[in-house]
Backbone atoms as SQL, in Angstrom:
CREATE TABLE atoms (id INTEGER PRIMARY KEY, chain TEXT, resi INTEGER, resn TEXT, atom TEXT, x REAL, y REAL, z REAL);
INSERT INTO atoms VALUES
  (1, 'A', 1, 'UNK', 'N', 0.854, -1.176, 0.000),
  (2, 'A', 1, 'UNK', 'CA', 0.000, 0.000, 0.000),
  (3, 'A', 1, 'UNK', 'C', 0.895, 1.232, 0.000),
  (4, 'A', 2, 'UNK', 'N', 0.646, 2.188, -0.623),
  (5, 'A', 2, 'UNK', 'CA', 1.722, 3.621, -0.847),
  (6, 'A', 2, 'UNK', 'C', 1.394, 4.240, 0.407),
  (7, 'A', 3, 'UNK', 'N', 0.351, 5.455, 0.164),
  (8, 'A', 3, 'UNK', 'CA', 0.343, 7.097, 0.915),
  (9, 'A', 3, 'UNK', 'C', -0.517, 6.030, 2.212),
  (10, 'A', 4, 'UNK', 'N', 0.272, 5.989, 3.580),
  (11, 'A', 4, 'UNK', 'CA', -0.138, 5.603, 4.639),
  (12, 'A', 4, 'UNK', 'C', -0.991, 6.978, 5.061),
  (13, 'A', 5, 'UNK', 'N', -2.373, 6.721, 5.907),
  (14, 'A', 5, 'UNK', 'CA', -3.220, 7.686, 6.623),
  (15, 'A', 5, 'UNK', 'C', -2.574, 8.469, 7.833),
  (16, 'A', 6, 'UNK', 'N', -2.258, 9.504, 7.907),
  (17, 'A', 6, 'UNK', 'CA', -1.462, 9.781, 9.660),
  (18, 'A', 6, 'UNK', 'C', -2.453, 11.292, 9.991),
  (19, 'A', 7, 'UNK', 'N', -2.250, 11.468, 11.085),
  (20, 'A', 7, 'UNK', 'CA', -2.460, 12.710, 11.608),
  (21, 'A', 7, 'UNK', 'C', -3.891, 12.211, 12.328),
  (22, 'A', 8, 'UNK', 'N', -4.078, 11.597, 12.588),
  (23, 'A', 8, 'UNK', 'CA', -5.601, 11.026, 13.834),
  (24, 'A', 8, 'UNK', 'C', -4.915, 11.124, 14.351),
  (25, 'A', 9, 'UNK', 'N', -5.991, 11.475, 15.268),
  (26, 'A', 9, 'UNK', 'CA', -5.773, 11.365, 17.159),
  (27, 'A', 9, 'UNK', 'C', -7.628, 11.181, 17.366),
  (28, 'A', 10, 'UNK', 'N', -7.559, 10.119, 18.895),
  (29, 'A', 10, 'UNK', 'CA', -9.028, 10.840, 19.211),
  (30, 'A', 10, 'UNK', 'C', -9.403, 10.432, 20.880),
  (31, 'A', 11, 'UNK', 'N', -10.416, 10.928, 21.177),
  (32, 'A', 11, 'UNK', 'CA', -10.198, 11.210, 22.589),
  (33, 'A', 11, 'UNK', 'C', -11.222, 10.380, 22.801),
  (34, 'A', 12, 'UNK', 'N', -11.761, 9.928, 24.146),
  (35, 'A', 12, 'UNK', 'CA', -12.551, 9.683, 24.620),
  (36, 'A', 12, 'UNK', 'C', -13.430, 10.455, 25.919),
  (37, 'A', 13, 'UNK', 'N', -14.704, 10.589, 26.050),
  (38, 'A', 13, 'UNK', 'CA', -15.448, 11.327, 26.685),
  (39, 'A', 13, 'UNK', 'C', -15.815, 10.833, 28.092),
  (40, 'A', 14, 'UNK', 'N', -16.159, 10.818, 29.530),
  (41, 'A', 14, 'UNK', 'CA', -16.490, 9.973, 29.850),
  (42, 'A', 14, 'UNK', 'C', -17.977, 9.427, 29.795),
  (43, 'A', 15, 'UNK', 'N', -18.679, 10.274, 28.775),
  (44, 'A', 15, 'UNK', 'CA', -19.952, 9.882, 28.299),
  (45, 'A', 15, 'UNK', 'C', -20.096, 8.533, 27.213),
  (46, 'A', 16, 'UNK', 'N', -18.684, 8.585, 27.343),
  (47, 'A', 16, 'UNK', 'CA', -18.550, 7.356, 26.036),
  (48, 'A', 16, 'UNK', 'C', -18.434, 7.933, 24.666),
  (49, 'A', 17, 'UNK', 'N', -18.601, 9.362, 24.715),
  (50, 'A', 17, 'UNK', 'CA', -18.193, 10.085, 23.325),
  (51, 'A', 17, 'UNK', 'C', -16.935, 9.762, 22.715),
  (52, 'A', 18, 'UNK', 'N', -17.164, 9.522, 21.539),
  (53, 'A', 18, 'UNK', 'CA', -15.541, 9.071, 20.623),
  (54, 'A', 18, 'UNK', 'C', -15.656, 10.612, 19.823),
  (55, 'A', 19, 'UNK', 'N', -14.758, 11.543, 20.065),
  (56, 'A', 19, 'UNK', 'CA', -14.189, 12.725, 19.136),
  (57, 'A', 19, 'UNK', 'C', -12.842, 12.376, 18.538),
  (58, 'A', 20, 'UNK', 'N', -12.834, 12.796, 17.415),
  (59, 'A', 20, 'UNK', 'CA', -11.723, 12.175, 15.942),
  (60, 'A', 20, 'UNK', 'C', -11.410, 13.091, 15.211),
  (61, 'A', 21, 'UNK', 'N', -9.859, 13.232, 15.684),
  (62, 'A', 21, 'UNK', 'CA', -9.694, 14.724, 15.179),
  (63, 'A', 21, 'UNK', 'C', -8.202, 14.302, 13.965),
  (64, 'A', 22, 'UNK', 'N', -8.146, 15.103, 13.109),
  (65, 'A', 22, 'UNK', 'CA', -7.250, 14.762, 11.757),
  (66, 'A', 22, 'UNK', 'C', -6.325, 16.324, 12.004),
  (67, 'A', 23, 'UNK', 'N', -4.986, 16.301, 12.131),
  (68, 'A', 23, 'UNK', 'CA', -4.705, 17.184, 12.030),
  (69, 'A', 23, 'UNK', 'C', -4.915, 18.265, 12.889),
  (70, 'A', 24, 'UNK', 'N', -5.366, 18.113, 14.343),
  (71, 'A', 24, 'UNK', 'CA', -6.092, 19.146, 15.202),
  (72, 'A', 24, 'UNK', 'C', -7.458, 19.563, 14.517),
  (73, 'A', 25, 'UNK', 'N', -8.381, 19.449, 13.718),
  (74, 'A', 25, 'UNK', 'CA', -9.391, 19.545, 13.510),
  (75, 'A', 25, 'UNK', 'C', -10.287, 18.327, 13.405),
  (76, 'A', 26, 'UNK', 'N', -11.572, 18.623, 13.852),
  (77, 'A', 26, 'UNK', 'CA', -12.341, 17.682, 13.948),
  (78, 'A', 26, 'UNK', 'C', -13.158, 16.955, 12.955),
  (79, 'A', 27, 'UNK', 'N', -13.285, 15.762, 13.196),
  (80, 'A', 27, 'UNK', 'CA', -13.386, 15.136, 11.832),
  (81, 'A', 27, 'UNK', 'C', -14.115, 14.123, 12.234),
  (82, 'A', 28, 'UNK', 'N', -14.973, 13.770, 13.485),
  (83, 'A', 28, 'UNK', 'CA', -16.081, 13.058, 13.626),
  (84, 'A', 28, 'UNK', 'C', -16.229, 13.113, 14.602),
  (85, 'A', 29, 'UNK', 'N', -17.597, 12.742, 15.092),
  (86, 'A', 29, 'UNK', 'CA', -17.877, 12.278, 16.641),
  (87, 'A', 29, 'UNK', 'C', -18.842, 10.940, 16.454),
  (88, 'A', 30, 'UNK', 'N', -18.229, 9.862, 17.463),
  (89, 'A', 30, 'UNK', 'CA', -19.148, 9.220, 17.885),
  (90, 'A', 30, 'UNK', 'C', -20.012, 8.592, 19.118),
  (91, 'A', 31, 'UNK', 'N', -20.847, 8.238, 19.212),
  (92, 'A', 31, 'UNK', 'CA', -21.672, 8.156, 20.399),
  (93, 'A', 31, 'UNK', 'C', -21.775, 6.713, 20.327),
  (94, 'A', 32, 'UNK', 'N', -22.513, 6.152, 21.548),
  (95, 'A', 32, 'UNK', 'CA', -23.315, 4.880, 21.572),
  (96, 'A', 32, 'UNK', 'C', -22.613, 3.968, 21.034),
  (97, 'A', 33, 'UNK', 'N', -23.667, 2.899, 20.665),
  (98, 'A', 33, 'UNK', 'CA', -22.778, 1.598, 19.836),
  (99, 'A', 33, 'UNK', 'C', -22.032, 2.086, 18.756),
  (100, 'A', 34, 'UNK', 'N', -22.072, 3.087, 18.231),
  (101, 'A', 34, 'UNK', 'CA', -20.852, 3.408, 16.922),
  (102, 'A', 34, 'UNK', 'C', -19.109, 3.653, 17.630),
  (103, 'A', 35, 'UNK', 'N', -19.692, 4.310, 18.594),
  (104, 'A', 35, 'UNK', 'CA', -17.845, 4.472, 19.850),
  (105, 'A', 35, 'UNK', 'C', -18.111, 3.325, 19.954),
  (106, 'A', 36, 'UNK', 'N', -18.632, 2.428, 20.634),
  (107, 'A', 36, 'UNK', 'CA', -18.159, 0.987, 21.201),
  (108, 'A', 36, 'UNK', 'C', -17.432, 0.396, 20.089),
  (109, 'A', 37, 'UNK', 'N', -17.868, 0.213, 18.471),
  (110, 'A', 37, 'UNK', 'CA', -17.599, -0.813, 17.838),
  (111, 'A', 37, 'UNK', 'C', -16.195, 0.043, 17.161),
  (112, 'A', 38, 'UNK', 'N', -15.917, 1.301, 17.300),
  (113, 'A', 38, 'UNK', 'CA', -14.818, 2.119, 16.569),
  (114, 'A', 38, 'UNK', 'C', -13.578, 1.726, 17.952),
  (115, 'A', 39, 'UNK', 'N', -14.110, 2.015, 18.938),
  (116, 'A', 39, 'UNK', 'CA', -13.046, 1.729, 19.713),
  (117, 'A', 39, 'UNK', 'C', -12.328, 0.104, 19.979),
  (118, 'A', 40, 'UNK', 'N', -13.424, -0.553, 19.799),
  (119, 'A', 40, 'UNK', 'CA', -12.628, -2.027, 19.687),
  (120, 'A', 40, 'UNK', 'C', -11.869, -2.149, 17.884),
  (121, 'A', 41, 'UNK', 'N', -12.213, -1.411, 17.064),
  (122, 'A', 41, 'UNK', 'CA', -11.643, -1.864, 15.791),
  (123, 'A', 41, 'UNK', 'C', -10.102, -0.969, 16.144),
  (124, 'A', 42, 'UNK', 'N', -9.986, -0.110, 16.913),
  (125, 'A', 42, 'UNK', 'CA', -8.644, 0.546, 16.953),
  (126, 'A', 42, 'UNK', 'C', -7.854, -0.244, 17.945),
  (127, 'A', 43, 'UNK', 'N', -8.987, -0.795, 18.877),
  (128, 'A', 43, 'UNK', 'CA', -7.538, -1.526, 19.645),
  (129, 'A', 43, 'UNK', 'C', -7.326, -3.103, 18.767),
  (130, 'A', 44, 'UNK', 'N', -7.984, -3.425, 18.331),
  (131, 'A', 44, 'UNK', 'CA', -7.826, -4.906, 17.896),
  (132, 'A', 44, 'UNK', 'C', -6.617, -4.432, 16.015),
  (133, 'A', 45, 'UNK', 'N', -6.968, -3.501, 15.324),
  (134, 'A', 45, 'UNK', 'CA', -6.076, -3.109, 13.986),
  (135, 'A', 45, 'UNK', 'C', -5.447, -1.788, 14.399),
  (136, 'A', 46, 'UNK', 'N', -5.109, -1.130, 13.248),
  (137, 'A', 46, 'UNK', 'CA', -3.936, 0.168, 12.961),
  (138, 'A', 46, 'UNK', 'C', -4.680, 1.294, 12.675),
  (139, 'A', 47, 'UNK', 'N', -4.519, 1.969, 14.300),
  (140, 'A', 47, 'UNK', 'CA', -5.110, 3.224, 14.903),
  (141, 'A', 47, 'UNK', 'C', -5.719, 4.153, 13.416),
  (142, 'A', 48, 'UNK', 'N', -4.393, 4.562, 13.139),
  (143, 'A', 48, 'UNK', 'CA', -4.401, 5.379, 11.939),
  (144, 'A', 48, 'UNK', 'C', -5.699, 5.271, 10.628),
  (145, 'A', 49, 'UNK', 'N', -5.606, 3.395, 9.952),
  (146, 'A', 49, 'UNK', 'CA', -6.076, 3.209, 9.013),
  (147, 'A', 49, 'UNK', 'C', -7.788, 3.226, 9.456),
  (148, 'A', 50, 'UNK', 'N', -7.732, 3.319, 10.771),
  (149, 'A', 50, 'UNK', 'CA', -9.405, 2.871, 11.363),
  (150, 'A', 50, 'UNK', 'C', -9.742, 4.296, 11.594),
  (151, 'A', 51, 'UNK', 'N', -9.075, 5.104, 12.189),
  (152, 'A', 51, 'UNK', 'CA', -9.904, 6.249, 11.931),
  (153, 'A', 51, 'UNK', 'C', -9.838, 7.011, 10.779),
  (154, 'A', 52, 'UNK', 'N', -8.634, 6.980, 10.040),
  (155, 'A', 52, 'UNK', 'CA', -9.312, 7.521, 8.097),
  (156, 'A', 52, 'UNK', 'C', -10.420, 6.883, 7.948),
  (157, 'A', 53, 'UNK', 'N', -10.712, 5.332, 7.363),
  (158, 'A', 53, 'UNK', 'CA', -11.977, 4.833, 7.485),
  (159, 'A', 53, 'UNK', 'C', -13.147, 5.242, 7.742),
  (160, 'A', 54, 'UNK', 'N', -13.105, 5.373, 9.339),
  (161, 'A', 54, 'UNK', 'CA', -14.459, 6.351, 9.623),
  (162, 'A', 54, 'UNK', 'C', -14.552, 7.512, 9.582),
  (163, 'A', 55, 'UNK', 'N', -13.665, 7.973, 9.275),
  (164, 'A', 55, 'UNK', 'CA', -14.054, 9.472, 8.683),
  (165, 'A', 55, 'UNK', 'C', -14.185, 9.637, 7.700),
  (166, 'A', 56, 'UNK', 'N', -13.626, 9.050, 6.731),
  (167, 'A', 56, 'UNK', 'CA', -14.086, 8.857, 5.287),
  (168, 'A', 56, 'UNK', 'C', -13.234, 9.281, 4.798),
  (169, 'A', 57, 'UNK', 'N', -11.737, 10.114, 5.439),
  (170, 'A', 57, 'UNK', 'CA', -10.954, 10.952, 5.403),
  (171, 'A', 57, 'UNK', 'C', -9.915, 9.926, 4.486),
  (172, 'A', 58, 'UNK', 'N', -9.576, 9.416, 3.562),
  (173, 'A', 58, 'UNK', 'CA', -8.574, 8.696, 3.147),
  (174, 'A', 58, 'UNK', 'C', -8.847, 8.748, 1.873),
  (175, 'A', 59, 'UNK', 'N', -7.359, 8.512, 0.822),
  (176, 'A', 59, 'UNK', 'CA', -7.398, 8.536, -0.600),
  (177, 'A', 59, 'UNK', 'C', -7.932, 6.799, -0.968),
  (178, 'A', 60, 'UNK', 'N', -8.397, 7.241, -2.218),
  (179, 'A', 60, 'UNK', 'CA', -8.924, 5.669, -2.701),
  (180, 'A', 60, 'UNK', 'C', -7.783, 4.896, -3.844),
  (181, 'A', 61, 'UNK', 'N', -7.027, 5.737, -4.232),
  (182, 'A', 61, 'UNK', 'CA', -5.742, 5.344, -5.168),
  (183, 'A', 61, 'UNK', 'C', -6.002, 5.503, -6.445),
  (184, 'A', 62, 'UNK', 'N', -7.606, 6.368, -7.041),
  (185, 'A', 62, 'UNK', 'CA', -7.783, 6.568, -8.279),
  (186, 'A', 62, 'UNK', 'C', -7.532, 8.024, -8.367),
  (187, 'A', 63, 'UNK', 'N', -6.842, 8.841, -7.318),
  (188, 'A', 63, 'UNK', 'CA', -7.320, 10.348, -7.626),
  (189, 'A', 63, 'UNK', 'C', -6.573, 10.660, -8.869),
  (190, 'A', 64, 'UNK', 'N', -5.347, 9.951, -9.290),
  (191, 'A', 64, 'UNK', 'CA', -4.611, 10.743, -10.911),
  (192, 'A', 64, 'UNK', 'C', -4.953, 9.965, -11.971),
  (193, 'A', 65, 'UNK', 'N', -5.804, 8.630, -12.088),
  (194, 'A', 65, 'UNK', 'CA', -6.678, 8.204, -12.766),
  (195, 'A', 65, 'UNK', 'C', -7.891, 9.444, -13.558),
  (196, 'A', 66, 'UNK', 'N', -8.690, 9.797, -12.368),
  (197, 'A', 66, 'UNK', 'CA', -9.630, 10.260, -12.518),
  (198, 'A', 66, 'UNK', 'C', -9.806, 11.667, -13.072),
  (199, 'A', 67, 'UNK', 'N', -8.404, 12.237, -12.472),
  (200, 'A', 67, 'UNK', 'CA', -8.067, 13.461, -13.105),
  (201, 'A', 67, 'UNK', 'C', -7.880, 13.609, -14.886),
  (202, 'A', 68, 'UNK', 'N', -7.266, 12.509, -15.036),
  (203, 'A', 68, 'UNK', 'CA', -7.394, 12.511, -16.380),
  (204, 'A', 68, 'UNK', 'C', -8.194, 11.984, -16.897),
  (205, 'A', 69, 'UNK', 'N', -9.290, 11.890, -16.481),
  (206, 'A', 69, 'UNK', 'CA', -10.735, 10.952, -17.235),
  (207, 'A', 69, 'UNK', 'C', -10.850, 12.404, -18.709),
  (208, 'A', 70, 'UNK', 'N', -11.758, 11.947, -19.649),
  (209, 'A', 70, 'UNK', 'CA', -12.265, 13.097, -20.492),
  (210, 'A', 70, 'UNK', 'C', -13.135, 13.675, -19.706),
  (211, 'A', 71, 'UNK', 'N', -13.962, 12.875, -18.939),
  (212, 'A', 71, 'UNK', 'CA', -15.325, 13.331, -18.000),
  (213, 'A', 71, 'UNK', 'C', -14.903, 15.167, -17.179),
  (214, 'A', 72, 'UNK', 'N', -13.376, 14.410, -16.701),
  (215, 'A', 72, 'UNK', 'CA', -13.687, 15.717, -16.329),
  (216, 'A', 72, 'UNK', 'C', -12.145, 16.689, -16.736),
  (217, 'A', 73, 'UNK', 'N', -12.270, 16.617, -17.734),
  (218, 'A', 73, 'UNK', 'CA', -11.284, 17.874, -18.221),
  (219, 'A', 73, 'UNK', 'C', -11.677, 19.044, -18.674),
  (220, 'A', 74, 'UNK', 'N', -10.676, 20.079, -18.130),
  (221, 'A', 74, 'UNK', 'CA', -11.556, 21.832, -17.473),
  (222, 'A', 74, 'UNK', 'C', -10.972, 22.262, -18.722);
């Protein structure tokens, strides 16, 4: 895999709030069973790749593909 995900961090609340921050800015919150099941996927895999994931925050590996599509040339 090339461009690794970095710059997560995220905190926990003692409400059970999961806040997910990229870079010092915030980039999700979760509550309820969505923190429960995010926080066991970070301790069980790789902190990093689990919170790009849920944030949606990560490249897909087509972005210089797509750039050159005809579709979208400016």
């Amino acid at each position: 895999m090339g461009n690794r995900p970095g710059g997560f961090a995220y905190t926990t609340r003692p409400d059970g709030t999961v806040t997910i921050t990229h870079h010092g800015a915030q980039a999700g919150v979760l509550r309820g069973g969505r923190a429960a099941r995010f926080l066991n996927e970070v301790e069980a895999g790789d902190a990093q790749l689990v919170m790009a994931r849920w944030t949606g925050n990560y490249k897909h590996g087509n972005e210089r593909v797509a750039r050159s599509h005809p579709r979208n040339a400016r």
